[in-house]
Coordinates of C-alpha atoms and ligand atoms in Angstrom, one line a residue:
M1 CA 0.0 0.0 0.0
E2 CA 2.8 2.4 1.0
N3 CA 4.7 1.3 -2.1
S4 CA 1.7 1.8 -4.4
K5 CA 1.0 5.3 -3.2
E6 CA 4.6 6.4 -3.5
V7 CA 4.9 4.8 -6.9
L8 CA 1.9 6.6 -8.1
R9 CA 3.0 9.9 -6.7
I10 CA 6.4 9.8 -8.4
F11 CA 5.0 8.4 -11.6
E12 CA 2.4 11.2 -11.9
L13 CA 4.9 13.9 -10.9
Q14 CA 7.3 12.8 -13.6
S15 CA 4.6 12.1 -16.2
D16 CA 3.1 15.6 -16.0
V17 CA 2.9 16.8 -19.6
E18 CA 4.6 20.1 -18.9
N19 CA 7.4 18.3 -17.1
L20 CA 7.9 15.8 -19.9
N21 CA 7.7 18.5 -22.6
S22 CA 10.3 20.6 -20.8
L23 CA 12.7 17.6 -20.6
K24 CA 11.9 16.6 -24.2
N25 CA 12.6 20.1 -25.5
S26 CA 15.7 20.7 -23.3
S27 CA 18.8 21.6 -25.2
A28 CA 21.9 19.5 -25.6
N29 CA 23.8 21.8 -23.3
E30 CA 21.2 21.5 -20.6
R31 CA 21.4 17.7 -20.8
I32 CA 25.2 17.7 -20.9
T33 CA 25.3 19.8 -17.8
K34 CA 23.2 17.2 -16.0
I35 CA 25.3 14.3 -17.3
K36 CA 28.5 16.1 -16.4
S37 CA 27.2 16.5 -12.8
I38 CA 27.3 12.7 -12.5
L39 CA 30.9 12.7 -13.8
E40 CA 31.9 15.4 -11.2
Y41 CA 30.2 13.4 -8.5
I42 CA 32.0 10.2 -9.3
L43 CA 35.3 11.9 -9.7
N44 CA 35.1 13.6 -6.3
P45 CA 37.5 11.5 -4.2
A46 CA 35.2 11.4 -1.2
N47 CA 32.3 10.0 -3.3
H48 CA 34.7 7.6 -5.1
K49 CA 35.5 6.3 -1.6
L50 CA 31.8 5.8 -0.7
I51 CA 31.1 4.0 -4.0
A52 CA 34.2 1.8 -3.6
E53 CA 33.3 1.0 0.1
A54 CA 29.7 0.1 -0.9
L55 CA 31.0 -2.2 -3.7
F56 CA 33.4 -3.8 -1.3
N57 CA 30.7 -4.4 1.2
D58 CA 28.3 -5.9 -1.4
L59 CA 30.8 -7.9 -3.5
H60 CA 34.2 -7.7 -1.9
K61 CA 35.3 -5.8 -5.0
S62 CA 38.8 -4.5 -4.9
N63 CA 39.3 -0.8 -5.6
E64 CA 41.2 -1.8 -8.8
E65 CA 38.1 -3.7 -10.1
V66 CA 35.9 -0.8 -9.0
I67 CA 38.0 1.5 -11.2
T68 CA 38.2 -0.8 -14.2
T69 CA 34.7 -2.3 -14.3
E70 CA 32.4 0.2 -12.5
I71 CA 33.9 3.7 -12.7
S72 CA 35.9 3.8 -15.9
P73 CA 33.2 2.6 -18.2
L74 CA 30.9 5.4 -16.9
I75 CA 33.6 8.0 -17.3
L76 CA 34.2 6.9 -20.9
T77 CA 30.5 6.7 -21.6
I78 CA 29.9 10.2 -20.3
K79 CA 32.8 11.6 -22.3
E80 CA 31.4 9.9 -25.5
V81 CA 27.9 11.3 -24.8
V82 CA 29.2 14.8 -24.1
K83 CA 31.2 14.7 -27.4
K84 CA 28.4 13.3 -29.5
L85 CA 25.1 14.4 -28.0
K86 CA 24.6 17.5 -30.2
S87 CA 25.1 15.6 -33.4
W88 CA 22.8 12.7 -32.2
M89 CA 20.1 15.2 -31.3
K90 CA 20.2 17.0 -34.6
D91 CA 17.2 16.5 -36.9
E92 CA 18.2 13.9 -39.4
H93 CA 17.2 14.9 -42.9
V94 CA 16.4 12.0 -45.2
P95 CA 15.7 11.8 -49.0
S96 CA 12.1 11.7 -50.2
P97 CA 10.7 9.5 -53.0
I98 CA 9.6 11.0 -56.3
T99 CA 5.9 10.8 -55.1
M100 CA 6.8 13.3 -52.4
T101 CA 8.2 16.0 -54.7
G102 CA 7.9 19.4 -53.0
M103 CA 8.3 18.0 -49.5
S104 CA 11.2 17.4 -47.2
S105 CA 11.4 14.6 -44.6
Y106 CA 13.4 14.4 -41.4
I107 CA 13.7 12.4 -38.2
K108 CA 13.3 14.3 -35.0
Y109 CA 14.7 12.4 -32.0
E110 CA 12.5 13.0 -29.0
G111 CA 12.6 11.6 -25.4
K112 CA 10.1 8.8 -25.1
G113 CA 8.7 10.2 -21.8
T114 CA 8.8 8.5 -18.4
V115 CA 11.3 5.7 -18.3
L116 CA 11.8 2.9 -15.7
I117 CA 15.3 1.4 -15.2
I118 CA 15.5 -1.8 -13.2
S119 CA 19.1 -2.9 -12.5
P120 CA 20.9 -6.0 -11.2
W121 CA 23.4 -6.5 -8.4
N122 CA 26.5 -7.8 -10.2
Y123 CA 27.9 -4.4 -11.4
P124 CA 25.4 -2.5 -9.4
F125 CA 26.8 1.0 -9.9
Q126 CA 27.8 0.8 -13.5
L127 CA 24.7 -1.0 -14.7
T128 CA 22.4 1.5 -13.1
I129 CA 24.1 4.7 -14.0
Y130 CA 25.0 3.6 -17.6
P131 CA 21.4 3.5 -18.9
L132 CA 20.5 6.6 -16.8
I133 CA 23.1 8.6 -18.7
Y134 CA 21.5 7.7 -22.0
A135 CA 17.9 8.2 -20.7
I136 CA 18.9 11.7 -19.7
A137 CA 20.7 12.3 -23.0
A138 CA 17.5 11.4 -24.9
G139 CA 15.4 13.8 -22.7
N140 CA 13.4 11.5 -20.5
A141 CA 12.2 11.5 -16.9
V142 CA 13.6 8.4 -15.1
I143 CA 12.6 6.2 -12.2
I144 CA 15.4 3.8 -11.1
K145 CA 14.9 0.6 -9.1
P146 CA 18.3 -0.7 -8.3
S147 CA 18.8 -4.2 -6.9
E148 CA 17.8 -4.8 -3.3
I149 CA 20.5 -7.4 -3.1
S150 CA 23.4 -5.0 -3.5
S151 CA 21.8 -2.8 -0.9
N152 CA 25.0 -0.8 0.0
T153 CA 25.5 0.4 -3.5
S154 CA 21.8 1.1 -4.0
S155 CA 21.9 3.4 -1.0
V156 CA 24.9 5.3 -2.5
I157 CA 23.1 5.6 -5.8
S158 CA 20.0 6.9 -4.0
A159 CA 22.0 9.6 -2.1
M160 CA 23.8 10.6 -5.3
I161 CA 20.6 11.0 -7.3
K162 CA 19.0 13.0 -4.5
E163 CA 21.9 15.3 -4.5
L164 CA 22.0 15.8 -8.2
F165 CA 18.4 15.7 -9.5
D166 CA 14.9 16.9 -8.7
E167 CA 12.4 14.1 -8.2
N168 CA 10.5 15.1 -11.3
E169 CA 13.7 14.4 -13.4
V170 CA 15.3 11.3 -11.8
T171 CA 14.1 9.4 -8.7
V172 CA 15.5 6.2 -7.1
M173 CA 13.1 3.9 -5.5
Q174 CA 14.7 1.2 -3.4
G175 CA 13.0 -2.1 -2.9
N176 CA 12.5 -5.7 -4.0
A177 CA 10.3 -7.6 -6.5
E178 CA 7.2 -6.3 -4.7
L179 CA 8.2 -2.7 -5.4
A180 CA 9.2 -3.6 -9.0
T181 CA 5.7 -5.2 -9.5
E182 CA 4.0 -2.0 -8.3
L183 CA 6.2 0.1 -10.6
L184 CA 5.5 -2.2 -13.6
K185 CA 1.8 -1.5 -13.3
Q186 CA 2.4 2.0 -14.5
P187 CA 2.2 2.9 -18.2
F188 CA 5.9 3.8 -18.7
N189 CA 6.9 4.9 -22.1
H190 CA 9.9 2.7 -21.9
I191 CA 11.3 0.1 -19.5
Y192 CA 15.1 -0.7 -19.5
F193 CA 15.6 -4.0 -17.6
T194 CA 18.9 -5.6 -16.9
G195 CA 18.7 -9.0 -15.2
S196 CA 17.8 -12.7 -15.7
P197 CA 15.8 -14.1 -18.6
K198 CA 13.3 -15.4 -16.0
V199 CA 12.5 -11.9 -14.6
G200 CA 12.9 -10.4 -18.1
K201 CA 9.8 -12.4 -19.1
I202 CA 7.8 -11.0 -16.1
V203 CA 8.9 -7.5 -17.1
M204 CA 7.9 -8.0 -20.7
T205 CA 4.5 -9.4 -19.8
A206 CA 3.8 -6.4 -17.5
A207 CA 5.0 -4.0 -20.2
A208 CA 2.7 -5.6 -22.7
K209 CA -0.3 -4.6 -20.6
N210 CA 0.5 -1.0 -21.1
L211 CA 2.3 -1.4 -24.5
S212 CA 5.4 0.1 -22.9
G213 CA 8.6 -0.2 -25.0
V214 CA 11.2 -2.6 -23.5
T215 CA 15.0 -3.1 -23.6
L216 CA 15.9 -6.3 -22.0
E217 CA 19.6 -6.9 -21.2
L218 CA 19.6 -10.5 -20.0
G219 CA 22.0 -13.3 -19.5
G220 CA 22.5 -16.9 -20.4
K221 CA 25.1 -19.5 -21.1
S222 CA 27.9 -17.8 -23.2
P223 CA 30.3 -20.4 -24.6
V224 CA 34.0 -20.1 -25.4
I225 CA 35.5 -22.4 -28.0
I226 CA 39.2 -23.3 -27.8
D227 CA 40.2 -24.9 -31.0
E228 CA 43.3 -27.0 -32.0
T229 CA 45.1 -24.0 -33.5
C230 CA 45.0 -21.5 -30.7
N231 CA 47.8 -20.6 -28.3
T232 CA 46.3 -22.5 -25.3
K233 CA 48.3 -20.7 -22.6
N234 CA 47.2 -17.4 -23.9
A235 CA 43.6 -18.5 -24.2
A236 CA 43.6 -20.0 -20.7
E237 CA 44.9 -16.8 -19.3
K238 CA 42.2 -14.7 -20.9
I239 CA 39.5 -17.2 -19.9
A240 CA 40.8 -17.3 -16.3
W241 CA 40.6 -13.5 -16.1
A242 CA 37.1 -13.4 -17.6
K243 CA 35.8 -16.2 -15.4
S244 CA 37.3 -15.0 -12.1
M245 CA 36.6 -11.3 -12.4
N246 CA 33.8 -10.4 -9.9
S247 CA 33.9 -14.1 -8.9
G248 CA 32.4 -15.0 -12.3
Q249 CA 29.3 -12.9 -11.7
T250 CA 29.4 -11.2 -15.0
C251 CA 26.7 -11.5 -17.7
I252 CA 29.3 -11.8 -20.5
A253 CA 31.7 -14.1 -18.6
P254 CA 32.3 -17.4 -20.5
D255 CA 29.8 -19.8 -18.9
Y256 CA 31.4 -23.0 -20.3
A257 CA 34.3 -24.0 -22.5
L258 CA 34.4 -26.2 -25.5
V259 CA 38.0 -27.5 -25.8
Q260 CA 39.3 -29.4 -28.8
E261 CA 40.4 -32.7 -27.3
T262 CA 44.1 -32.4 -28.2
K263 CA 44.2 -29.2 -26.1
L264 CA 42.4 -30.4 -23.0
E265 CA 45.3 -31.3 -20.7
E266 CA 47.3 -28.2 -21.8
F267 CA 44.2 -26.0 -21.1
I268 CA 43.6 -27.4 -17.6
T269 CA 47.3 -26.9 -16.6
A270 CA 47.4 -23.4 -18.1
F271 CA 44.2 -22.3 -16.4
E272 CA 45.4 -23.6 -13.0
N273 CA 48.8 -21.9 -13.4
T274 CA 47.1 -18.6 -14.3
I275 CA 44.7 -18.6 -11.4
N276 CA 47.6 -19.4 -9.0
K277 CA 49.6 -16.5 -10.6
F278 CA 46.6 -14.1 -10.3
Y279 CA 45.5 -14.9 -6.7
N280 CA 47.9 -17.2 -5.0
S281 CA 51.4 -15.9 -5.9
D282 CA 52.2 -15.6 -2.1
K283 CA 51.0 -19.2 -1.5
K284 CA 48.6 -18.0 1.2
G285 CA 45.5 -19.3 -0.7
I286 CA 43.2 -17.7 -3.1
H287 CA 40.7 -16.8 -0.3
S288 CA 43.3 -14.4 1.2
S289 CA 43.9 -12.5 -2.0
K290 CA 42.6 -8.9 -1.8
D291 CA 42.0 -9.1 -5.5
Y292 CA 39.5 -11.9 -5.5
G293 CA 35.8 -11.2 -4.9
R294 CA 32.9 -13.0 -3.2
I295 CA 29.5 -14.3 -4.1
I296 CA 26.9 -11.7 -3.5
N297 CA 24.9 -13.6 -0.9
K298 CA 24.3 -17.0 0.6
T299 CA 21.3 -17.7 -1.6
N300 CA 23.5 -17.4 -4.7
F301 CA 26.4 -19.3 -2.9
K302 CA 24.0 -22.2 -2.3
R303 CA 22.6 -22.0 -5.8
I304 CA 26.1 -22.4 -7.3
K305 CA 27.3 -25.0 -4.8
D306 CA 24.1 -27.0 -5.5
L307 CA 24.9 -27.0 -9.3
V308 CA 28.4 -28.3 -8.6
D309 CA 27.3 -30.9 -6.0
K310 CA 24.6 -32.3 -8.3
A311 CA 27.0 -32.4 -11.3
I312 CA 29.5 -34.4 -9.2
S313 CA 26.9 -36.8 -7.9
N314 CA 26.0 -37.4 -11.6
G315 CA 29.6 -38.2 -12.6
A316 CA 31.3 -34.8 -13.1
K317 CA 34.9 -34.3 -11.9
I318 CA 36.6 -31.3 -10.4
E319 CA 39.9 -30.8 -12.3
F320 CA 40.9 -27.7 -10.4
G321 CA 39.6 -25.6 -7.5
G322 CA 36.3 -26.6 -5.9
D323 CA 36.9 -24.8 -2.6
F324 CA 33.7 -23.5 -1.0
N325 CA 33.3 -21.5 2.2
E326 CA 29.8 -20.5 3.0
E327 CA 30.5 -18.2 5.9
E328 CA 32.8 -16.1 3.6
K329 CA 30.6 -16.6 0.5
F330 CA 33.9 -17.7 -1.1
I331 CA 34.1 -20.0 -4.1
S332 CA 37.4 -20.6 -5.7
P333 CA 37.8 -20.5 -9.5
T334 CA 36.9 -24.1 -10.5
L335 CA 37.2 -26.2 -13.6
I336 CA 34.7 -29.1 -13.8
N337 CA 35.0 -31.9 -16.4
N338 CA 32.9 -34.9 -17.5
V339 CA 29.7 -32.8 -17.6
S340 CA 26.7 -33.7 -19.8
M341 CA 24.1 -31.4 -21.4
E342 CA 21.4 -33.0 -19.1
M343 CA 23.0 -31.7 -15.9
D344 CA 21.6 -28.6 -14.3
I345 CA 25.1 -27.0 -14.6
M346 CA 24.7 -27.2 -18.4
I347 CA 21.1 -26.0 -18.4
H348 CA 21.2 -23.0 -16.1
E349 CA 23.4 -19.9 -16.3
I350 CA 26.1 -20.5 -13.6
F351 CA 26.9 -16.9 -12.8
G352 CA 29.8 -17.8 -10.6
P353 CA 33.5 -18.9 -10.9
I354 CA 32.8 -22.4 -12.1
L355 CA 33.8 -23.3 -15.7
P356 CA 32.5 -26.6 -17.1
I357 CA 34.8 -28.0 -19.8
I358 CA 33.5 -30.1 -22.6
S359 CA 36.0 -31.6 -25.0
Y360 CA 35.1 -32.0 -28.6
K361 CA 36.6 -33.8 -31.6
T362 CA 35.4 -31.9 -34.6
K363 CA 34.2 -28.4 -35.0
E364 CA 30.8 -29.7 -36.1
D365 CA 30.5 -31.5 -32.7
A366 CA 31.3 -28.2 -30.9
I367 CA 28.6 -26.4 -32.7
K368 CA 26.0 -29.1 -32.0
T369 CA 26.6 -28.4 -28.3
V370 CA 26.2 -24.7 -28.7
Q371 CA 23.0 -25.1 -30.7
Q372 CA 21.4 -27.1 -27.9
L373 CA 21.2 -24.0 -25.7
P374 CA 19.3 -20.7 -26.2
T375 CA 21.0 -17.9 -28.0
P376 CA 23.8 -16.6 -25.7
L377 CA 24.6 -13.0 -24.9
A378 CA 28.3 -13.6 -26.0
F379 CA 30.1 -16.2 -28.0
Y380 CA 33.9 -16.5 -27.9
V381 CA 36.3 -18.1 -30.3
M382 CA 40.0 -18.7 -29.5
S383 CA 41.5 -19.8 -32.8
N384 CA 44.3 -18.9 -35.2
K385 CA 42.6 -20.5 -38.2
K386 CA 40.4 -18.2 -40.3
S387 CA 38.3 -21.0 -41.7
N388 CA 37.5 -22.3 -38.2
I389 CA 36.6 -18.8 -37.0
N390 CA 34.3 -18.3 -39.9
Y391 CA 32.7 -21.7 -39.4
F392 CA 32.1 -21.0 -35.7
L393 CA 30.6 -17.5 -36.4
N394 CA 28.5 -18.6 -39.4
N395 CA 26.9 -21.5 -37.6
T396 CA 25.9 -19.8 -34.4
A397 CA 24.0 -16.7 -33.3
S398 CA 24.8 -14.5 -30.2
G399 CA 24.3 -11.0 -29.0
G400 CA 28.0 -10.2 -29.6
S401 CA 31.2 -12.1 -30.2
C402 CA 34.9 -11.7 -29.5
I403 CA 37.7 -13.6 -31.4
N404 CA 40.8 -14.3 -29.4
E405 CA 39.6 -12.0 -26.7
L406 CA 36.8 -12.0 -24.1
M407 CA 34.4 -9.7 -22.3
L408 CA 34.9 -6.7 -24.7
T409 CA 31.6 -6.9 -26.5
S410 CA 30.3 -4.0 -24.4
V411 CA 33.3 -1.7 -24.4
N412 CA 33.3 -0.1 -27.9
P413 CA 30.5 2.5 -28.0
H414 CA 30.3 2.1 -31.8
L415 CA 29.2 -1.5 -31.5
P416 CA 25.7 -2.5 -30.4
F417 CA 25.6 -4.4 -27.2
G418 CA 22.7 -6.7 -26.2
G419 CA 21.4 -10.2 -26.7
L420 CA 18.9 -12.0 -28.9
N421 CA 15.7 -13.5 -27.6
N422 CA 16.6 -15.4 -24.4
S423 CA 19.7 -13.2 -23.9
G424 CA 17.9 -10.0 -24.5
I425 CA 15.9 -7.6 -26.7
G426 CA 17.2 -4.2 -27.9
K427 CA 20.7 -2.9 -28.2
S428 CA 22.7 -0.5 -26.1
N429 CA 25.9 1.5 -26.4
G430 CA 26.6 4.9 -27.9
K431 CA 24.1 6.1 -30.5
H432 CA 22.3 2.7 -30.2
S433 CA 21.4 3.6 -26.5
F434 CA 20.5 7.2 -27.4
E435 CA 18.1 5.8 -30.1
D436 CA 16.8 3.2 -27.7
F437 CA 15.6 5.9 -25.3
S438 CA 14.3 8.1 -28.1
N439 CA 11.2 8.2 -30.3
P440 CA 12.6 8.8 -33.8
R441 CA 9.6 10.9 -34.9
G442 CA 9.3 10.9 -38.7
I443 CA 8.3 14.3 -40.0
V444 CA 7.2 15.3 -43.5
K445 CA 7.1 19.0 -44.4
R446 CA 5.4 20.4 -47.5
N447 CA 7.5 23.1 -49.1
W448 CA 5.7 23.7 -52.4
G449 CA 3.1 22.0 -54.6
S450 CA 0.3 19.7 -53.5
L451 CA -1.2 16.3 -54.0
K452 CA -4.4 17.8 -55.5
P453 CA -3.8 16.2 -58.9
I454 CA -4.4 12.7 -57.4
Y455 CA -7.5 13.7 -55.4
P456 CA -10.9 12.6 -56.7
P457 CA -12.5 13.0 -59.2
F458 CA -9.7 11.0 -60.7
N459 CA -8.1 12.2 -63.9
S460 CA -7.0 9.5 -66.3
K461 CA -4.1 11.5 -67.8
I462 CA -2.7 12.2 -64.4
F463 CA -3.0 8.6 -63.4
K464 CA -1.3 7.5 -66.7
Y465 CA 1.6 9.8 -65.7
F466 CA 1.6 8.6 -62.1
K467 CA 1.8 5.0 -63.2
K468 CA 4.7 5.8 -65.4
I469 CA 6.7 7.5 -62.6
V470 CA 6.3 4.5 -60.3
S471 CA 6.8 2.1 -63.2
I472 CA 3.5 0.2 -63.0
Ligands
NAD501 P1 17.2 -10.6 -11.4 O1 16.5 -10.8 -12.7 O2 17.0 -11.6 -10.3 O3 17.0 -9.2 -10.9 C1 17.2 -8.0 -11.6 C2 16.3 -6.9 -11.1 O4 14.9 -7.3 -11.2 C3 16.5 -6.5 -9.6 O5 16.4 -5.1 -9.4 C4 15.3 -7.2 -8.9 O6 14.9 -6.6 -7.8 C5 14.3 -7.1 -10.0 N1 13.2 -8.1 -9.9 C6 13.3 -9.3 -9.2 N2 12.1 -10.0 -9.3 C7 11.3 -9.2 -10.0 C8 9.9 -9.3 -10.4 N3 9.2 -10.4 -10.2 N4 9.4 -8.3 -11.2 C9 10.2 -7.2 -11.5 N5 11.4 -7.1 -11.1 C10 12.0 -8.0 -10.4 O7 18.8 -10.6 -11.8 P2 20.0 -10.5 -10.9 O8 20.1 -11.7 -10.1 O9 20.0 -9.2 -10.2 O10 21.2 -10.5 -12.0 C11 21.7 -11.6 -12.6 C12 21.2 -11.8 -14.0 O11 21.3 -10.6 -14.7 C13 22.0 -12.8 -14.8 O12 21.1 -13.6 -15.6 C14 22.9 -12.0 -15.7 O13 23.4 -12.6 -16.8 C15 22.0 -10.8 -16.0 N6 22.8 -9.6 -16.3 C16 22.7 -9.2 -17.6 C17 23.4 -8.1 -18.0 C18 23.4 -7.5 -19.4 O14 23.9 -6.5 -19.7 N7 22.9 -8.3 -20.4 C19 24.2 -7.4 -17.1 C20 24.3 -7.9 -15.8 C21 23.5 -9.0 -15.4

């Protein structure tokens, strides 16, 4: 009841026509000023400390990981938006067909209106502020519901937004699924959701009731293929980095590895050596490394442990790692072999530092495995053979792909980022995000002449000419 009253109050405040029109008609400079205020806030050392402390308390993130994965992407995004916003906002003049002689046509990018952002807990600062920057850039009012699970970061976000924005522009509402359900009853012009495919379906169903637009940034099982031609040590190093960052709680982390059988032993050894080099160089154990994170909460810890326990009881084998400490929510980077596609660990997204490895003989076998699962958010190929790379790309689909690299599908603002079906709907990044939060309003303007000649009563001479110009 409390929730529903407050949701309605904020939604109505933001959706007031005059409010939305003033945001929609705000200049690029006005929007840039607001976006820059976020940059200044983040760059302030005292605020940086608060953000880093919150992320440490939520996820045991090291300050270095906070800088590389939470703060830097936002700084780069803001700089890109500040540089490009004027050109993105410009009316885009387009050609007109011969039947529109005497008219000009253009696209006017307008804010959609009131936008809801629902964000997850894994990169809780970055994944909340990132869509916010683009929603503001496009001229919208925004309600944010960050994850209740990363509560320390959500509180920091709430304090920051209160300091920088009026409620009618941007408001943070903190709460769980119950609050999200209340919010989703409102006829938002657009909903930007980042989270699991399961909740994504709930969001899309609710959005359908109001015909609200949606962007769904979801997850899934992203494979990495290690073929017979790649430098295994190099591949293992990159995979170990991608799988252990944030304790594997990354939407674009490789979920499982398909390793060409001749490379299997080499890969396992190289992965183990790399993890020890990353987190155990002092031989005090990975759990004492300040650079290694923790699982967000005990529910997720138990979920991941359960996947591993069940796999082992069904015949899977731990090749490396397998250390679990519930009190500390610690799971060491783990390689698990002898898995089958029927096991839960190969059905559900792992979202933790466990890497199942499946060896394959031929590239056709590898692809058959990938094709058994829904379209992933990312698909990675580690190979030095062009024909293999092409084969793997041509016979799969994914939101994005990296070749001989991992995790970088979201970094280049010129590339669209997002999934396909089960891994998401809609694309983000740079101009893609600006367009996602905009209504590209098509406008036709008559400059001279008229369509009178084709109005009734019809004139056969005119129609003969009309048919000629459209080649009927
Ligand atoms: P989640 O789907 O459980 O929760 C995400 C958000 O939805 C939270 O704010 C939560 O409070 C809210 N929510 C929960 N139940 C809801 C309901 N019934 N109705 C409406 N909202 C509800 O996801 P999570 O556990 O926070 O994050 C992990 C998932 O997110 C993984 O699947 C991961 O792959 C995905 N993810 C995707 C991206 C991406 O960019 N594609 C980025 C990060 C995480």
